[in-house]
mmCIF file of C-alpha atoms and ligand atoms in Angstrom:
data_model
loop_
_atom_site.group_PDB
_atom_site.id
_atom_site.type_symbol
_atom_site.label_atom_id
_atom_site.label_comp_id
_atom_site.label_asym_id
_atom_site.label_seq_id
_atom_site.Cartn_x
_atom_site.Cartn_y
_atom_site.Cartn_z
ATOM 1 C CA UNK A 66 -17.085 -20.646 -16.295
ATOM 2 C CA UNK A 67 -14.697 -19.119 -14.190
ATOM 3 C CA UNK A 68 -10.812 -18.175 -15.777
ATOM 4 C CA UNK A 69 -9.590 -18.444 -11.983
ATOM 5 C CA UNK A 70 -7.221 -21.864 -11.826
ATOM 6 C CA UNK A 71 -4.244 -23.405 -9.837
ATOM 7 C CA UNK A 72 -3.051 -24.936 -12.632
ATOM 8 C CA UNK A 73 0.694 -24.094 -13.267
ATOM 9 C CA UNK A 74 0.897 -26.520 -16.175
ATOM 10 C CA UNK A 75 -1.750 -24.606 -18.156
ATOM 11 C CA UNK A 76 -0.416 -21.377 -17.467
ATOM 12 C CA UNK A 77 2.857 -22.449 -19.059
ATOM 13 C CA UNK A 78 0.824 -23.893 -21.746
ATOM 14 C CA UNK A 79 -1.211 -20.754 -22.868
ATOM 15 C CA UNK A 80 2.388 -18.268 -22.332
ATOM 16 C CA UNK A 81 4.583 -20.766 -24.887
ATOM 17 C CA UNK A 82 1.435 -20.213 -27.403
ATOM 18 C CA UNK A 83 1.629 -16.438 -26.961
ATOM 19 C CA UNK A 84 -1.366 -16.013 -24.719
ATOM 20 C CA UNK A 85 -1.409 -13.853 -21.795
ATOM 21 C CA UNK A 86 -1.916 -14.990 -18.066
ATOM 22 C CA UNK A 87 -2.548 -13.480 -14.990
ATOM 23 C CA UNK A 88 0.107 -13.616 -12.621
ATOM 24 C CA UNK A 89 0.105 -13.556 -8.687
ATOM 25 C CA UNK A 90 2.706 -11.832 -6.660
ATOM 26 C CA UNK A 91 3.523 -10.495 -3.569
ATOM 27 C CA UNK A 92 2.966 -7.055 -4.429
ATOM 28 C CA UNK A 93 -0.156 -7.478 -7.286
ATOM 29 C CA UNK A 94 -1.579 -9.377 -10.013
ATOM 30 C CA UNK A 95 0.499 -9.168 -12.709
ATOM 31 C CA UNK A 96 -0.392 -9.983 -16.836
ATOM 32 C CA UNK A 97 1.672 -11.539 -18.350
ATOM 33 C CA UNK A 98 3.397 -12.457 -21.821
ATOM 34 C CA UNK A 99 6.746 -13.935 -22.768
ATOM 35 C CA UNK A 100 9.183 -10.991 -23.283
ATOM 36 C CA UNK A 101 10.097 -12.287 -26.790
ATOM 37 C CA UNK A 102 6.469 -12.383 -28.273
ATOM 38 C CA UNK A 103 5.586 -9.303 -30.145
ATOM 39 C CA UNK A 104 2.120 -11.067 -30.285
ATOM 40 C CA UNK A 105 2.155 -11.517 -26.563
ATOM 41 C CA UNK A 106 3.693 -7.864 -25.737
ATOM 42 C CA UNK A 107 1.232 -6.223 -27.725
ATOM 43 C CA UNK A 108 -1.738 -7.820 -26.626
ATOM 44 C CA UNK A 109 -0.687 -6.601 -23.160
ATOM 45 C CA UNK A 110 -1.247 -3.480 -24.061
ATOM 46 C CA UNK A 111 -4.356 -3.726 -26.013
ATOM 47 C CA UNK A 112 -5.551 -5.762 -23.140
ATOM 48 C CA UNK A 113 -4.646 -3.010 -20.875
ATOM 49 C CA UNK A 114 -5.434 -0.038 -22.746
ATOM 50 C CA UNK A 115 -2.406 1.224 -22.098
ATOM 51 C CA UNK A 116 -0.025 3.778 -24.104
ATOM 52 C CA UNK A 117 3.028 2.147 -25.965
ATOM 53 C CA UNK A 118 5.375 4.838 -24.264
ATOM 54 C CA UNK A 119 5.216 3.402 -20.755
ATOM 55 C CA UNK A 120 7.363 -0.001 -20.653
ATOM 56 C CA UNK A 121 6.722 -2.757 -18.400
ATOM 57 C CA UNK A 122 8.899 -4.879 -15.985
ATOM 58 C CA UNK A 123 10.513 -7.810 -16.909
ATOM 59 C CA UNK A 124 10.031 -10.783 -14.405
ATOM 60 C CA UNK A 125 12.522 -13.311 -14.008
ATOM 61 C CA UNK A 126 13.326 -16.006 -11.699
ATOM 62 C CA UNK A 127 16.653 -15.904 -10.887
ATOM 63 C CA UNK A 128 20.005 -13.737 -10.485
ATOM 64 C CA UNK A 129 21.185 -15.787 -13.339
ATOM 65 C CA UNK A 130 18.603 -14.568 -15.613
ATOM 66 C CA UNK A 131 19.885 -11.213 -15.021
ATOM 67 C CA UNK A 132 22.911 -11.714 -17.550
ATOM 68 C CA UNK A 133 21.185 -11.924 -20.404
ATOM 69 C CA UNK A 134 18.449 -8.812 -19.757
ATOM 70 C CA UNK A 135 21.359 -6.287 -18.889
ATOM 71 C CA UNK A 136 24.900 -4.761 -19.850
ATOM 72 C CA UNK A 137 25.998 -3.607 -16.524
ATOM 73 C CA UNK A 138 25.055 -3.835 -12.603
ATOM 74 C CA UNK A 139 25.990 -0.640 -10.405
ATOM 75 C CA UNK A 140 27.584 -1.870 -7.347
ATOM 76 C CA UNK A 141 24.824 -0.660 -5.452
ATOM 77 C CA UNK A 142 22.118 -2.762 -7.492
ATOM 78 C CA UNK A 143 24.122 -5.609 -6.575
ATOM 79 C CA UNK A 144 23.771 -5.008 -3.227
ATOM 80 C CA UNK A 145 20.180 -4.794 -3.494
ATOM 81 C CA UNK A 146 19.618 -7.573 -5.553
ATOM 82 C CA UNK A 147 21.700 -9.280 -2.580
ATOM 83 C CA UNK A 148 19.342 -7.977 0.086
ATOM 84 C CA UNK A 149 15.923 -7.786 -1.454
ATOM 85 C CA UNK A 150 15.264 -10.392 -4.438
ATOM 86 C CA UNK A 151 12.911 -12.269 -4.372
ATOM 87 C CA UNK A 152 11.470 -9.254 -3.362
ATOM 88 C CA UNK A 153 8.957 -6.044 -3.975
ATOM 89 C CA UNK A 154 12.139 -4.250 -5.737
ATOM 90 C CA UNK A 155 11.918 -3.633 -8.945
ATOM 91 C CA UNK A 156 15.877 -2.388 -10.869
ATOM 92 C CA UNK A 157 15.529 0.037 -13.797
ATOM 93 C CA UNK A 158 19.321 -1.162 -15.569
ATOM 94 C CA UNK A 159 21.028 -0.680 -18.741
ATOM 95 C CA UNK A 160 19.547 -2.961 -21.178
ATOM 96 C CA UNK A 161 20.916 -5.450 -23.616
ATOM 97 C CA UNK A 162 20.510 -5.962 -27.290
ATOM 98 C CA UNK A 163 18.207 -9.061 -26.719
ATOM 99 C CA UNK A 164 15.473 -6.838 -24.725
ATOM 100 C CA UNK A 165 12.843 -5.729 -27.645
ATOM 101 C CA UNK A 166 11.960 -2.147 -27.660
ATOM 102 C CA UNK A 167 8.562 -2.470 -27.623
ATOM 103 C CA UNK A 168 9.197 -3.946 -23.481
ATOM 104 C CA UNK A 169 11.017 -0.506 -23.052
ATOM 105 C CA UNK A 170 9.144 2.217 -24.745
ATOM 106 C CA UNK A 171 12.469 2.436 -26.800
ATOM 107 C CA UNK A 172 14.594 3.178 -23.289
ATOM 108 C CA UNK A 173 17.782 2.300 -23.422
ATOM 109 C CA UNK A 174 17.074 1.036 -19.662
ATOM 110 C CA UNK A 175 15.140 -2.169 -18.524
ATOM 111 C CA UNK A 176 12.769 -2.598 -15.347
ATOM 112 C CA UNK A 177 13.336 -6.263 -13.802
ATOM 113 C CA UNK A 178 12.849 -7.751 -10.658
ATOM 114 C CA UNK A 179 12.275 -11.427 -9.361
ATOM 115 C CA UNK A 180 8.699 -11.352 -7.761
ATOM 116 C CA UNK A 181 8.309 -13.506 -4.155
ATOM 117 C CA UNK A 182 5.524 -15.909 -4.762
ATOM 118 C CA UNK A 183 5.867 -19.453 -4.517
ATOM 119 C CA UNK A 184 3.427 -19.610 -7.413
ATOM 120 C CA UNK A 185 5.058 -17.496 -10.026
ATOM 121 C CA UNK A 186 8.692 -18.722 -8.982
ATOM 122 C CA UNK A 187 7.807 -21.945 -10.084
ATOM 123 C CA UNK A 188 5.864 -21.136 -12.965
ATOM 124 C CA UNK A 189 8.846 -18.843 -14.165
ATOM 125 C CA UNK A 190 11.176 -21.716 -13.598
ATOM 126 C CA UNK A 191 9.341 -23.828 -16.202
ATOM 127 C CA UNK A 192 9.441 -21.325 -19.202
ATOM 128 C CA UNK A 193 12.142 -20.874 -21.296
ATOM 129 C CA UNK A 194 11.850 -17.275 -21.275
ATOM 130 C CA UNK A 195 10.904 -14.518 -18.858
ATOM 131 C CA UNK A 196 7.431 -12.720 -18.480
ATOM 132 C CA UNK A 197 6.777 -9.027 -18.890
ATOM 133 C CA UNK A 198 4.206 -8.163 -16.655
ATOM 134 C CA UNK A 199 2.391 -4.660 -15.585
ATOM 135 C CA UNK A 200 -0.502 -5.177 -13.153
ATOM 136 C CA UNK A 201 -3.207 -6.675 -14.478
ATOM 137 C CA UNK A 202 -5.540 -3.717 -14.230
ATOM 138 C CA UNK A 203 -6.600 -1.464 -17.368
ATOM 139 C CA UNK A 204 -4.817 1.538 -17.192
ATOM 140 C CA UNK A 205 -5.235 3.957 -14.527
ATOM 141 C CA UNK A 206 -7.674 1.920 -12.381
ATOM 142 C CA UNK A 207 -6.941 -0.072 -9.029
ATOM 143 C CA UNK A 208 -4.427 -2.667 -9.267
ATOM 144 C CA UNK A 209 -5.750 -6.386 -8.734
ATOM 145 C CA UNK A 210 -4.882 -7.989 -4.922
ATOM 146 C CA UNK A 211 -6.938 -11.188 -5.440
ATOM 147 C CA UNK A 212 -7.758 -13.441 -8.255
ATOM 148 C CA UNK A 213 -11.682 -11.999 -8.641
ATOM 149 C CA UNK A 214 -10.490 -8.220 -9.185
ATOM 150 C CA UNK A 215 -8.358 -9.494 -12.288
ATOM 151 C CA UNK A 216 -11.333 -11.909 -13.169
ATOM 152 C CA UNK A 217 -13.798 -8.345 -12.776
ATOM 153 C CA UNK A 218 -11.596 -6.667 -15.067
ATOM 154 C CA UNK A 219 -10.438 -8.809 -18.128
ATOM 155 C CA UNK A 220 -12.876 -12.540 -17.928
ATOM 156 C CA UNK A 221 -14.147 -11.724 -21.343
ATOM 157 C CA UNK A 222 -10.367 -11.176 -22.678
ATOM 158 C CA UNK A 223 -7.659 -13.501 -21.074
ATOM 159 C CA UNK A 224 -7.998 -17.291 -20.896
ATOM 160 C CA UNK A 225 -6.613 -17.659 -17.246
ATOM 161 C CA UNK A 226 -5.670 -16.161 -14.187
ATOM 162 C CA UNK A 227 -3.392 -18.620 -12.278
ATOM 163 C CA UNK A 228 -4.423 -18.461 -8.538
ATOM 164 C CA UNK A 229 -2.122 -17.719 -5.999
ATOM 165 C CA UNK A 230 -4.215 -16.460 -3.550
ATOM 166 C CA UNK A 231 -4.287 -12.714 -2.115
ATOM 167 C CA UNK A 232 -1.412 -10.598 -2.642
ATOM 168 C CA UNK A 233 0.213 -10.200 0.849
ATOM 169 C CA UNK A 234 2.125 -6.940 0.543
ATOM 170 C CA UNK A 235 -0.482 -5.255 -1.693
ATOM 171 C CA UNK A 236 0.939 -2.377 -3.303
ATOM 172 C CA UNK A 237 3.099 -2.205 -6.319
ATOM 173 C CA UNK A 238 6.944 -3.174 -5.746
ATOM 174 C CA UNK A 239 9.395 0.122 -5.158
ATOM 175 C CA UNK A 240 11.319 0.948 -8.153
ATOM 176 C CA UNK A 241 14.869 2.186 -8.387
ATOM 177 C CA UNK A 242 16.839 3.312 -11.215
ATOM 178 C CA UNK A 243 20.748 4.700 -10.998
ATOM 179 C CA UNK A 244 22.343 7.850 -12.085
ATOM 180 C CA UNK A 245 26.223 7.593 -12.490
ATOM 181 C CA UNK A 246 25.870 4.658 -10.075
ATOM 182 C CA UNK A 247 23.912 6.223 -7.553
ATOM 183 C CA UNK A 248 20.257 4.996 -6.408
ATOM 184 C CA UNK A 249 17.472 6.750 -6.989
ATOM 185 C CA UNK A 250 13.280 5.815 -6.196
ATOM 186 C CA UNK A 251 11.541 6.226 -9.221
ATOM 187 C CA UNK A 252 7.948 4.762 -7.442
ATOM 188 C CA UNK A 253 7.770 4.273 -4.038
ATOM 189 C CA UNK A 254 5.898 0.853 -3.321
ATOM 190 C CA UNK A 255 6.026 -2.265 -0.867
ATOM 191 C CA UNK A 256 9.953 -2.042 -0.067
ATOM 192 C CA UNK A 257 9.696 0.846 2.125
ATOM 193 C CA UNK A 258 12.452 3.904 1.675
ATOM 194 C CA UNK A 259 14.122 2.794 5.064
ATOM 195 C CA UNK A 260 15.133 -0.259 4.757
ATOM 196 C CA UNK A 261 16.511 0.141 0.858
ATOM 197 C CA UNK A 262 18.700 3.533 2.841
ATOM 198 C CA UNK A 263 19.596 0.210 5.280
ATOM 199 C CA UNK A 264 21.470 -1.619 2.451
ATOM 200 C CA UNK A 265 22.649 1.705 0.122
ATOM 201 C CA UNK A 266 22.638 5.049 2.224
ATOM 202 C CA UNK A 267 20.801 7.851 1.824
ATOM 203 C CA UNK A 268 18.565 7.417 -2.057
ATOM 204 C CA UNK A 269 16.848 10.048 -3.561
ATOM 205 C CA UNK A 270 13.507 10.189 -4.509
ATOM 206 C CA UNK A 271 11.827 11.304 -8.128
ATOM 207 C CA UNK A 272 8.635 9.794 -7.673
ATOM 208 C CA UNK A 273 6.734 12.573 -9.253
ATOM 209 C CA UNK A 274 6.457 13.152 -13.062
ATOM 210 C CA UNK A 275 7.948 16.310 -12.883
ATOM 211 C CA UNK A 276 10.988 15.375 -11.147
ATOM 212 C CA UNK A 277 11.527 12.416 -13.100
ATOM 213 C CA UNK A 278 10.265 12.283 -17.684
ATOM 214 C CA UNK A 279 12.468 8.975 -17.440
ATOM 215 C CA UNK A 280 9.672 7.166 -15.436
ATOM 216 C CA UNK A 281 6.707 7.425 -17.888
ATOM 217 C CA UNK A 282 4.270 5.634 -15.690
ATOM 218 C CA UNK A 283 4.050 8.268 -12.530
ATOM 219 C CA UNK A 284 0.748 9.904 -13.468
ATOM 220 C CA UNK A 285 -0.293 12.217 -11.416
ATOM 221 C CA UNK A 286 -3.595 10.413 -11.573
ATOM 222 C CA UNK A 287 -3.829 6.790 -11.289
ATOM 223 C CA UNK A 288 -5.134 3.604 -8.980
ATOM 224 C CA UNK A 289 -8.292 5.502 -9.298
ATOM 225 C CA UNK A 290 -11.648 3.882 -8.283
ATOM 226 C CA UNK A 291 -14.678 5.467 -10.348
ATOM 227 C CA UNK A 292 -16.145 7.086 -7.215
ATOM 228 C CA UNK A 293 -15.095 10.445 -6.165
ATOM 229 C CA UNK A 294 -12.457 10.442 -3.582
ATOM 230 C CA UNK A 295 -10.725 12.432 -1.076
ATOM 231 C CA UNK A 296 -7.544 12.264 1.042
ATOM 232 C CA UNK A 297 -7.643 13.851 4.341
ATOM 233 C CA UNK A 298 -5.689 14.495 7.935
ATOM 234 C CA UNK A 299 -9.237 14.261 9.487
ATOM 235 C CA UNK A 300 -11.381 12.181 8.408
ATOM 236 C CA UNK A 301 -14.211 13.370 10.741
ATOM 237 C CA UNK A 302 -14.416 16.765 9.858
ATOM 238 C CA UNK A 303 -14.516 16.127 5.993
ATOM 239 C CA UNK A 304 -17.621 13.323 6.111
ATOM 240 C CA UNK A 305 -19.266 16.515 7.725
ATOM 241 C CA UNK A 306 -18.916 18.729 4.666
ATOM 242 C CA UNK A 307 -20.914 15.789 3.095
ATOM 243 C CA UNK A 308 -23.739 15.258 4.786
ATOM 244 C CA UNK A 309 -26.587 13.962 3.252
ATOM 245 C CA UNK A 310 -24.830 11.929 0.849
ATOM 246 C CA UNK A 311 -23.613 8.158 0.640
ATOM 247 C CA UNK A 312 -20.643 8.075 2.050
ATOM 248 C CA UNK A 313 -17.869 5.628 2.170
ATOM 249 C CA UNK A 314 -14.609 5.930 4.424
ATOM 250 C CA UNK A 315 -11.105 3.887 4.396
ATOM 251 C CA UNK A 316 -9.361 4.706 7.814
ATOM 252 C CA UNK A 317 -5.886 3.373 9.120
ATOM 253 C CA UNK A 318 -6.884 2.258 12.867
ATOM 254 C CA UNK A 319 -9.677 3.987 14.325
ATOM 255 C CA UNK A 320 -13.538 3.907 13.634
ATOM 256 C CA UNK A 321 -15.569 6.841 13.689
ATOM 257 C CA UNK A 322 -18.803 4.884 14.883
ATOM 258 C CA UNK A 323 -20.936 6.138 12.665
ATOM 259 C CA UNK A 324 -24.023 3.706 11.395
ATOM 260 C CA UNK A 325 -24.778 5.658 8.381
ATOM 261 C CA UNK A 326 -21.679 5.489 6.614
ATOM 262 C CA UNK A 327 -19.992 2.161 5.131
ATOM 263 C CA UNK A 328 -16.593 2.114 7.114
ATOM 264 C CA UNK A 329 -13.138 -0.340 5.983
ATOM 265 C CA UNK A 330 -10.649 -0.324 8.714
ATOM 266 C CA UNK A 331 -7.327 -1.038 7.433
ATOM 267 C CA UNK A 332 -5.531 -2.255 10.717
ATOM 268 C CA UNK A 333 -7.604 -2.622 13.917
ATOM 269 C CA UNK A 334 -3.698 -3.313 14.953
ATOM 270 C CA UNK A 335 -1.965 0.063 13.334
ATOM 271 C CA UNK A 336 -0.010 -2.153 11.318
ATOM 272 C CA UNK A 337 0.724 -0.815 8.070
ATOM 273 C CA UNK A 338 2.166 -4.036 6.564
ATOM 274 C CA UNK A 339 -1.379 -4.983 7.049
ATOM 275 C CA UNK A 340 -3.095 -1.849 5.933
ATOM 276 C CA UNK A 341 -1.079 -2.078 2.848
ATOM 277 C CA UNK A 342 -1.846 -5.315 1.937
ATOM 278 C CA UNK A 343 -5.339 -4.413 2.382
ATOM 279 C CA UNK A 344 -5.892 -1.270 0.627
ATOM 280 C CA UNK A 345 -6.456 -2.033 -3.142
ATOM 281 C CA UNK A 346 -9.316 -4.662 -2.032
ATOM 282 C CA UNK A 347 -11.103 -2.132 0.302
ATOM 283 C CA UNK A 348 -10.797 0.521 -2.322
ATOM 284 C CA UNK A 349 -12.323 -2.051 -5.039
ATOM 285 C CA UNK A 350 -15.012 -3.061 -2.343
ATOM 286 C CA UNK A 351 -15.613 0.601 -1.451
ATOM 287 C CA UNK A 352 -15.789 1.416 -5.588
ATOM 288 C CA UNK A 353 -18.406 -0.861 -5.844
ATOM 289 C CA UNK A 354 -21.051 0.384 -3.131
ATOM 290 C CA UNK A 355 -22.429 2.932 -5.483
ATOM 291 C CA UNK A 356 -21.494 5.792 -3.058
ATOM 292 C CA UNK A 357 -21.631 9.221 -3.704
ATOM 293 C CA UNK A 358 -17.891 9.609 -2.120
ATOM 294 C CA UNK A 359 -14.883 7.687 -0.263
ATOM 295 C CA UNK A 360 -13.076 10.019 1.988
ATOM 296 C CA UNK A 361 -9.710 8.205 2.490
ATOM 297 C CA UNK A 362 -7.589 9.105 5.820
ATOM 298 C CA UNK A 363 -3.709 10.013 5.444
ATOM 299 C CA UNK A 364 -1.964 7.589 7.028
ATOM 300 C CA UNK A 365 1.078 8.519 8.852
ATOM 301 C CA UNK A 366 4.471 9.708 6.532
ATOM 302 C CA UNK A 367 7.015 6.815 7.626
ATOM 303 C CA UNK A 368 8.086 3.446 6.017
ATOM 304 C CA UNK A 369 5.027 2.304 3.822
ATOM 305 C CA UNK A 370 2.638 4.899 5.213
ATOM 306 C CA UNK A 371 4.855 7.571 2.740
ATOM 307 C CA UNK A 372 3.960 4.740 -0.090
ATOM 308 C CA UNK A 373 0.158 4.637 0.915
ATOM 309 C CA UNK A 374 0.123 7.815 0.781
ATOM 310 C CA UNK A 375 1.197 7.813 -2.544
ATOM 311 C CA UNK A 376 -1.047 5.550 -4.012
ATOM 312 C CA UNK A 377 -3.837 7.409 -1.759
ATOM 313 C CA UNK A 378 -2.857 10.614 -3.523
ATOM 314 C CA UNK A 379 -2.867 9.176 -7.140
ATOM 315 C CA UNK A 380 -6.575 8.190 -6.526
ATOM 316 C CA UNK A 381 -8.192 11.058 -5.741
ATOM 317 C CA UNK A 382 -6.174 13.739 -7.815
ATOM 318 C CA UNK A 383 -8.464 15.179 -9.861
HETATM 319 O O1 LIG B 1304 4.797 -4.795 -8.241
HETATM 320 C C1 LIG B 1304 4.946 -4.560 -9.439
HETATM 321 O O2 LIG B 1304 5.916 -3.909 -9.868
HETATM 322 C C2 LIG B 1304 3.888 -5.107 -10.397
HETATM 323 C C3 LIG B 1304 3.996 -6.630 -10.403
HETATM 324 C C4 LIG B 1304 3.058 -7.283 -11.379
HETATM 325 O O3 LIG B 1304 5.314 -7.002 -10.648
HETATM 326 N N1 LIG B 1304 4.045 -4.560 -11.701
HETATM 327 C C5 LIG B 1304 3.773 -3.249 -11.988
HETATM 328 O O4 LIG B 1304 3.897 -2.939 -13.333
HETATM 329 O O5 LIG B 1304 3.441 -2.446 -11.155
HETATM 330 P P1 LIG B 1304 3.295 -1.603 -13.969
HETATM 331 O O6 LIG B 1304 3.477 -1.771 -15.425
HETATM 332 O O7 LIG B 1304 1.933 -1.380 -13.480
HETATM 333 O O8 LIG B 1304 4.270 -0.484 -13.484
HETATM 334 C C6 LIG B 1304 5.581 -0.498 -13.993
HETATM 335 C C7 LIG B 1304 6.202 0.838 -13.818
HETATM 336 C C8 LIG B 1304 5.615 1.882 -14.742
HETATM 337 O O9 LIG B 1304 5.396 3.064 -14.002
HETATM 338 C C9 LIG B 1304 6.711 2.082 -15.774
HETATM 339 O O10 LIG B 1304 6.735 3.375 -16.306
HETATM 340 C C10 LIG B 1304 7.961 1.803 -14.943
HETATM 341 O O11 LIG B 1304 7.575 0.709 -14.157
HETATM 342 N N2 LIG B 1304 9.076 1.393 -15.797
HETATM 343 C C11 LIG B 1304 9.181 0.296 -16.555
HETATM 344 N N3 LIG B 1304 10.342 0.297 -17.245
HETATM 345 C C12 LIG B 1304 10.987 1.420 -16.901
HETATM 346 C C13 LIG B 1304 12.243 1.995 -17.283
HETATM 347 N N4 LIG B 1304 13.032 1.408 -18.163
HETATM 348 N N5 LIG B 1304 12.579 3.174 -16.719
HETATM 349 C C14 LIG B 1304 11.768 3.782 -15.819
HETATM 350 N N6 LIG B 1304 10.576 3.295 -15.426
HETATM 351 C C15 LIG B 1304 10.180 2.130 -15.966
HETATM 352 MG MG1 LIG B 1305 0.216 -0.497 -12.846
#
């Protein structure tokens, strides 16, 4: 029997017992435990195989939740929380006693954001505490854009994965944390760069490991499908260097009319709102053709093409 369900009152159900839940959002499916379980918090992580030292974001469904998660809002968070909540922005802030360590990694900071789906917004509403909630994915692997990819992944392990359809913006949201007040992009992700520099000014980016210990997540390798993968300027010349084998290629705009390869078109439109929301599923479908490699083309390096290209980057470092 399928976990997949619509059923709102369920969900809140299984999350007041401790249980975990799948979660859509506008970004990706999210799973998700209250923040005050241990039981619930830990079984995230089992779930997930994923290390203790990389904390999760805190989902909540208001600005008035916000009191009681942190100690102090920069001006500039304010401001952002003004323009882009609900939203794909995620705020790394100064936490507050009530926020158990084991949601941090033992930071002294707190992700939280309030996710933009109708779904989740009213499921939050009804629970009398909010949900932590990485994407539902085990660790390192593509994150989940519809309901089946989570159902793929975990049907033996969680109970339910409420339905909200596919994700529309399709990458993870764009995280920001502040340093003596001033902004800085920890992950790039659905919000592009431009319109957060709208609201704040100029924000610097440390969206690398290297540049930035405080944001334990940024592997260098992650969002990986199981297939080997490459990222490329031309996509042409690189299925040439692998002739002979199966090969599978994700492309922005253009097809290269080729019969013998399995092509996914992102945009026939060059939108890359649309490619985004699009490229988790194609890389899933692609991962799943038994191919002998995906060649992935670079997509151009403004507003969420600089986030694709992040994500497209993760996947096929080696
Ligand atoms: O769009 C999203 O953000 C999705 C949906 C479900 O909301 N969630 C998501 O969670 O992408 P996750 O766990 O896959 O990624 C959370 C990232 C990790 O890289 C983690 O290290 C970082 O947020 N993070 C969490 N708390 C942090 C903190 N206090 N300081 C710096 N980075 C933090
Ligand atoms: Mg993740």
């Amino acid at each position: 029997m399928s976990i997949i369900s619509k059923d709102i009152q369920k969900a809140v159900h299984l999350l007041i017992n401790e249980e975990l839940v799948a979660i859509p959002t506008e970004t990706v499916y999210g799973l998700a435990g209250n923040i005050f379980s241990e039981k619930a918090i830990k079984s995230i992580f089992s779930t997930k195989k994923r290390p203790f030292f990389n904390p999760l974001i805190v989902h909540i469904p208001s600005i008035d939740s916000l009191e009681n998660i942190v100690t102090h809002i920069p001006e500039k968070a304010k401001l952002l929380a003004a323009a882009f909540w609900p939203g794909s922005l995620t705020l790394v802030l100064k936490k507050s006693d009530k926020i158990p360590d084991l949601i941090t990694a033992g930071k002294d900071t707190v992700a939280v954001r309030i996710p933009n789906h109708p779904v989740t917004l009213a499921l939050l509403k009804q629970l009398p505490f909010p949900l932590a909630a990485p994407s539902a994915n085990p660790f390192g692997s593509i994150s989940p854009t519809k309901p089946t990819h989570v159902e793929g992944y975990f049907k033996n392990k969680i109970q339910m994965v409420l339905d909200g359809g596919s994700c529309a913006n399709g990458i993870e949201s764009t995280i920001i944390g502040f340093e003596d007040g001033a902004p800085i992009i920890y992950r790039l992700g659905a919000l592009p760069l431009e319109d957060i520099e709208a609201v704040v000014g100029k924000v610097a980016i440390k969206n690398k490991k290297e540049e930035n210990p405080d944001a334990p997540g940024m592997l260098a390798r992650h969002y990986a499908p199981k297939t080997s993968t490459f990222l490329v300027a031309n996509v042409f010349s690189e299925v040439k260097k692998h002739s002979g084998k199966k090969i599978g290629v994700l492309v922005f705009k253009s097809s290269l009319h080729d019969k013998n390869i399995t092509e996914i078109i992102l945009s026939k439109e060059g939108s890359m709102q649309e490619a985004a929301s699009k490229l988790y599923a194609a890389m899933h479908a692609l991962d799943h053709k038994n191919l002998d490699v995906i060649i992935a083309e670079k997509f151009p390096a403004f507003g969420l093409g600089n986030s694709i290209n992040d994500r497209l980057q993760r996947a096929t470092f080696k």
